[in-house]
XYZ file of C-alpha atoms in Angstrom:
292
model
C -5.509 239.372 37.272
C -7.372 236.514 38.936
C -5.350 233.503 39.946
C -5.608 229.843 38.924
C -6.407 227.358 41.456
C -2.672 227.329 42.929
C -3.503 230.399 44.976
C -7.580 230.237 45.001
C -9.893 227.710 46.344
C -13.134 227.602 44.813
C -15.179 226.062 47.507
C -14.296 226.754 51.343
C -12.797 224.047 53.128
C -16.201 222.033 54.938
C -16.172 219.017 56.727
C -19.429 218.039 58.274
C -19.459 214.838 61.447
C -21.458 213.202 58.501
C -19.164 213.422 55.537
C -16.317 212.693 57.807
C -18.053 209.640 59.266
C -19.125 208.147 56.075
C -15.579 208.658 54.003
C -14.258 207.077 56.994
C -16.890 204.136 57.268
C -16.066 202.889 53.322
C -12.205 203.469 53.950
C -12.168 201.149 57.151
C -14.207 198.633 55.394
C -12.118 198.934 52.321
C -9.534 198.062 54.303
C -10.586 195.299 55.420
C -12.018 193.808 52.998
C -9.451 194.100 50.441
C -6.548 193.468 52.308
C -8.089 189.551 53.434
C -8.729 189.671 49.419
C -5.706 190.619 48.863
C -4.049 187.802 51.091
C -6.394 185.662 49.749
C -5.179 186.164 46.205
C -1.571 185.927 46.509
C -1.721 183.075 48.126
C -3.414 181.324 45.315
C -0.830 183.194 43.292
C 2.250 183.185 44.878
C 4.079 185.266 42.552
C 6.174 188.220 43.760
C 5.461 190.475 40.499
C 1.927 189.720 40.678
C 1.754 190.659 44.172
C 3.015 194.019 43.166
C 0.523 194.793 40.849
C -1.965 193.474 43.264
C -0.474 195.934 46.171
C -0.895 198.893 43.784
C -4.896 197.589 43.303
C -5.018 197.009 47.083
C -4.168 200.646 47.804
C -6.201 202.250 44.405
C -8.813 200.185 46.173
C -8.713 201.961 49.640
C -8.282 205.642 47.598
C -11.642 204.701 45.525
C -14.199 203.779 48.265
C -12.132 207.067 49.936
C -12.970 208.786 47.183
C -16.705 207.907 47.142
C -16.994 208.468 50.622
C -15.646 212.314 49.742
C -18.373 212.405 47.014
C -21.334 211.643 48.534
C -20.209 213.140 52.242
C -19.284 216.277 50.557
C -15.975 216.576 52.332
C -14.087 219.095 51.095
C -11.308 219.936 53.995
C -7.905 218.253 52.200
C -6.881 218.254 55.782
C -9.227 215.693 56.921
C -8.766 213.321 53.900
C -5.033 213.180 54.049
C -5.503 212.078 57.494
C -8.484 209.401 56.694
C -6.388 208.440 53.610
C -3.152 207.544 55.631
C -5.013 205.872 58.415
C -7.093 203.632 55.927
C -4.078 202.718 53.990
C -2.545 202.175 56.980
C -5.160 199.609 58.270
C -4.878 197.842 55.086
C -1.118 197.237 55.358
C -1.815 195.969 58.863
C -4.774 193.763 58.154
C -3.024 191.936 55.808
C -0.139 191.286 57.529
C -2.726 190.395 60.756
C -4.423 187.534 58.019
C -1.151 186.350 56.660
C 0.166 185.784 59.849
C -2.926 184.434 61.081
C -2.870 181.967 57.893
C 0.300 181.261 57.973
C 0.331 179.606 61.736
C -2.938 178.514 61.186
C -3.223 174.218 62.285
C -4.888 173.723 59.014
C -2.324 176.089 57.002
C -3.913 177.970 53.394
C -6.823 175.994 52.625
C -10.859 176.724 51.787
C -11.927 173.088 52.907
C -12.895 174.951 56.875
C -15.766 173.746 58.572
C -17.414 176.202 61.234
C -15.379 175.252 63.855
C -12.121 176.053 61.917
C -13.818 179.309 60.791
C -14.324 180.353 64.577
C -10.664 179.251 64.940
C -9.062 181.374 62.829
C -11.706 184.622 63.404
C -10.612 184.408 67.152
C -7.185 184.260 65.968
C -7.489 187.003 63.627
C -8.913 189.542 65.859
C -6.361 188.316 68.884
C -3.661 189.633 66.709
C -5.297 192.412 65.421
C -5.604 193.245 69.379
C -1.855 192.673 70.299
C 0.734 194.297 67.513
C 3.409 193.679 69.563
C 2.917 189.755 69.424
C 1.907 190.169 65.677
C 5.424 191.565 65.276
C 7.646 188.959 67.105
C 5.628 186.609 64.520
C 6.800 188.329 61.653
C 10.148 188.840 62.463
C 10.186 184.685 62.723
C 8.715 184.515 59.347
C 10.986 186.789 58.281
C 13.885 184.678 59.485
C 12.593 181.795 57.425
C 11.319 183.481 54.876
C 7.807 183.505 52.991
C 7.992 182.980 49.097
C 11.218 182.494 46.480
C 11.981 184.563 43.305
C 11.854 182.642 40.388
C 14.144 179.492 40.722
C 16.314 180.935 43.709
C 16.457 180.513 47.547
C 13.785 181.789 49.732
C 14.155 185.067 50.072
C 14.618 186.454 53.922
C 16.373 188.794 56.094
C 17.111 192.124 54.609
C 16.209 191.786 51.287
C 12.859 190.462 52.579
C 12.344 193.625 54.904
C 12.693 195.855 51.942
C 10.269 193.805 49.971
C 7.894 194.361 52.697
C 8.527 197.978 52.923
C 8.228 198.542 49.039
C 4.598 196.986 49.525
C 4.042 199.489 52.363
C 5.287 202.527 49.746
C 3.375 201.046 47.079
C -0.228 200.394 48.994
C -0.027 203.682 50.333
C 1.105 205.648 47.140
C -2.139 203.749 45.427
C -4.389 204.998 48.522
C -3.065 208.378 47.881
C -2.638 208.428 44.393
C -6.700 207.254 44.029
C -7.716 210.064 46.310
C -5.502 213.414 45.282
C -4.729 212.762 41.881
C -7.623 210.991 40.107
C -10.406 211.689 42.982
C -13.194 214.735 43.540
C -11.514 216.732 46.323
C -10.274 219.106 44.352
C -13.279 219.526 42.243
C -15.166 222.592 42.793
C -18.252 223.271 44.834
C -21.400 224.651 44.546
C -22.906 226.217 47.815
C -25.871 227.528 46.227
C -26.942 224.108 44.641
C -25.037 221.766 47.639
C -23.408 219.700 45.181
C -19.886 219.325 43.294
C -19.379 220.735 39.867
C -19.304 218.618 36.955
C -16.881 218.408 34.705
C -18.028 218.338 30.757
C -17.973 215.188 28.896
C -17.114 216.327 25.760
C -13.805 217.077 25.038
C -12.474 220.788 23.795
C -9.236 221.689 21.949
C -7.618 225.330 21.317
C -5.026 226.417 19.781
C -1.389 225.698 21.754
C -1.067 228.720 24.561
C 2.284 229.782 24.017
C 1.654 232.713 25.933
C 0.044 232.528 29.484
C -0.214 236.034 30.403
C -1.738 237.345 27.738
C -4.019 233.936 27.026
C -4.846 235.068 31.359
C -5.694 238.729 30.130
C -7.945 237.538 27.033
C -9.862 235.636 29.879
C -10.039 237.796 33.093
C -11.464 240.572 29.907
C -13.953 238.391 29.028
C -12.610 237.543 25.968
C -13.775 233.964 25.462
C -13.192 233.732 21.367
C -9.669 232.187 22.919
C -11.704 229.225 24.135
C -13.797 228.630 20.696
C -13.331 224.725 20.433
C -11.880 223.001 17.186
C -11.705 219.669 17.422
C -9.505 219.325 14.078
C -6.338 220.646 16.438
C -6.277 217.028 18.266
C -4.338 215.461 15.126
C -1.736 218.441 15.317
C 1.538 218.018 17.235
C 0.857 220.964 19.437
C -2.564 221.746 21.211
C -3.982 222.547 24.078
C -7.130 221.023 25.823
C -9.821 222.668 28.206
C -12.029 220.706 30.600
C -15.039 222.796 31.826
C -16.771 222.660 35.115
C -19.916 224.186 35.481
C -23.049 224.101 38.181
C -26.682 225.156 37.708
C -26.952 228.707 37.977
C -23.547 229.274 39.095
C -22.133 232.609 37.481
C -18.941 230.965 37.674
C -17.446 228.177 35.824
C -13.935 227.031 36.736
C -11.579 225.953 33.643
C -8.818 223.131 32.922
C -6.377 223.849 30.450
C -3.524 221.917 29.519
C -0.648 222.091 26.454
C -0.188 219.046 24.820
C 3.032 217.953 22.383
C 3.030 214.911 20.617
C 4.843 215.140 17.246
C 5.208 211.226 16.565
C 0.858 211.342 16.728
C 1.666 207.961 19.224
C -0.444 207.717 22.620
C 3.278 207.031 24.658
C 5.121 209.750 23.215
C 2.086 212.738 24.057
C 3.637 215.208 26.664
C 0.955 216.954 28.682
C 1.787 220.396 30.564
C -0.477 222.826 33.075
C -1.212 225.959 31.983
C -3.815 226.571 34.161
C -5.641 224.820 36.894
C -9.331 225.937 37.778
C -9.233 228.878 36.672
C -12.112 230.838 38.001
C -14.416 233.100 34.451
C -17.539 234.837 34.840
C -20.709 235.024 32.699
C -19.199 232.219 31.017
C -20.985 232.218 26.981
C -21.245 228.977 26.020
C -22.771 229.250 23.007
C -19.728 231.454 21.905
C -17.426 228.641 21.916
C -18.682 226.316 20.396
């Protein structure tokens, strides 16, 4: 029996100078980018539960242009971009502590009202820090000490509490980064050597019966049997189903499945439980006109 994609890769793990260059390029600008945005934002919003939602879009941020870098570099080696992820996400939690801090002893303090020589000012400051951690660290300690922002109607919140806070944003901007890239992104999508390109996943969704049996709905496939996968959309209203996504190249004899069981006997969105059955699953000679 063939196995599902926990114990077969579909496309061998490639990583060309090029595709590790480019997924690197958009991370590091990411990075940047979005962390000064980020800064930028929650100062004009100081608002601690804001900030958290913005900390999850700073690292989804960093995962996407990731993510695009992956797609259009073709880098496949999961290797490689767990390494470029953690490094970008990385650089994003630094730069925005390097343009907080810079902000924050800035002579003219938060404001947009700069002319070019306050501009130059705080660039030479920026990039000073970014140069010298070590210094960029005694200054955050001392802000730490006095604290940056309140909660609500209490004190300013420092010490301890504040160095969680801090380290809660690092867990959250880099579970975002990762998150974007592993879970949601293309590098475990399939690849097609013979046409240089990813597979594509079908747009239109598929339902079949509930597969209370794996083995045997496994056997039905790996014989060819493909009257399992004949698609019914009228299953979607019933509490039990189960869903296939298809990928598929150009002139690919294989296509590479999706299927999941899905539970939902209230018929409401929060209360549908999704479980793997199998995970690209690898079929020959695929007959599409028999399932449909």
């Amino acid at each position: 029996m063939k196995n599902d994609m926990d114990h077969l890769s579909p496309q061998p793990k490639l990583a060309t100078a090029s595709g590790v260059g480019i997924t690197l390029l958009l991370g590091i600008l990411a990075a940047f980018v979005l962390a000064i945005v980020y800064v930028i934002i929650n100062r004009i919003i100081p608002n601690i539960w804001f900030s958290a939602i913005t900390a999850v879009l700073l690292g989804l941020g960093i995962g996407a242009a990731i993510n695009f870098g992956i797609q259009i570099g073709k880098l496949r080696s999961k290797v490689i971009v767990l390494v470029i992820t953690l490094l970008c996400a990385l650089l994003g939690f630094y730069v925005q502590w390097v343009f907080f801090d810079t902000i924050a002893y800035s002579e003219n303090g938060f404001t947009f009202d700069l002319n070019s020589n306050d501009i130059k000012a705080l660039v030479a400051d920026f990039f000073f820090l970014f140069m010298h951690p070590g210094i960029l660290f005694e200054e955050v300690s001392q802000l730490n000490e006095y604290g940056t922002f309140s909660i609500e109607s209490s004190s300013t919140v420092s010490g301890a509490l504040l160095w969680a806070i801090w380290a809660g944003e690092f867990i959250v901007i880099f579970g975002g980064a990762l998150f974007a890239v592993f879970k949601e992104g293309t590098i475990d999508t399939p690849y097609s050597e013979t046409n240089d390109a990813w597979f594509k996943k079908r747009k239109e969704l598929h339902f079949i019966p509930y597969v209370a049996d794996k083995e045997a709905f496994l056997a039905d496939l790996d014989s060819k049997n493909y009257e399992v996968l004949i698609n019914n959309p009228s299953l979607q209203v019933m509490p039990e189903y189960a869903q296939v996504f298809i990928y598929e190249s150009p002139d690919e004899p294989v296509s590479y499945l999706n299927v999941v069981n899905v539970t939902n006997a209230s018929g409401k969105a929060k209360d549908k439980k999704v479980q793997k059955v199998v995970r690209l699953y690898p079929i020959e000679d695929f007959n599409d006109e028999a399932i449909n």
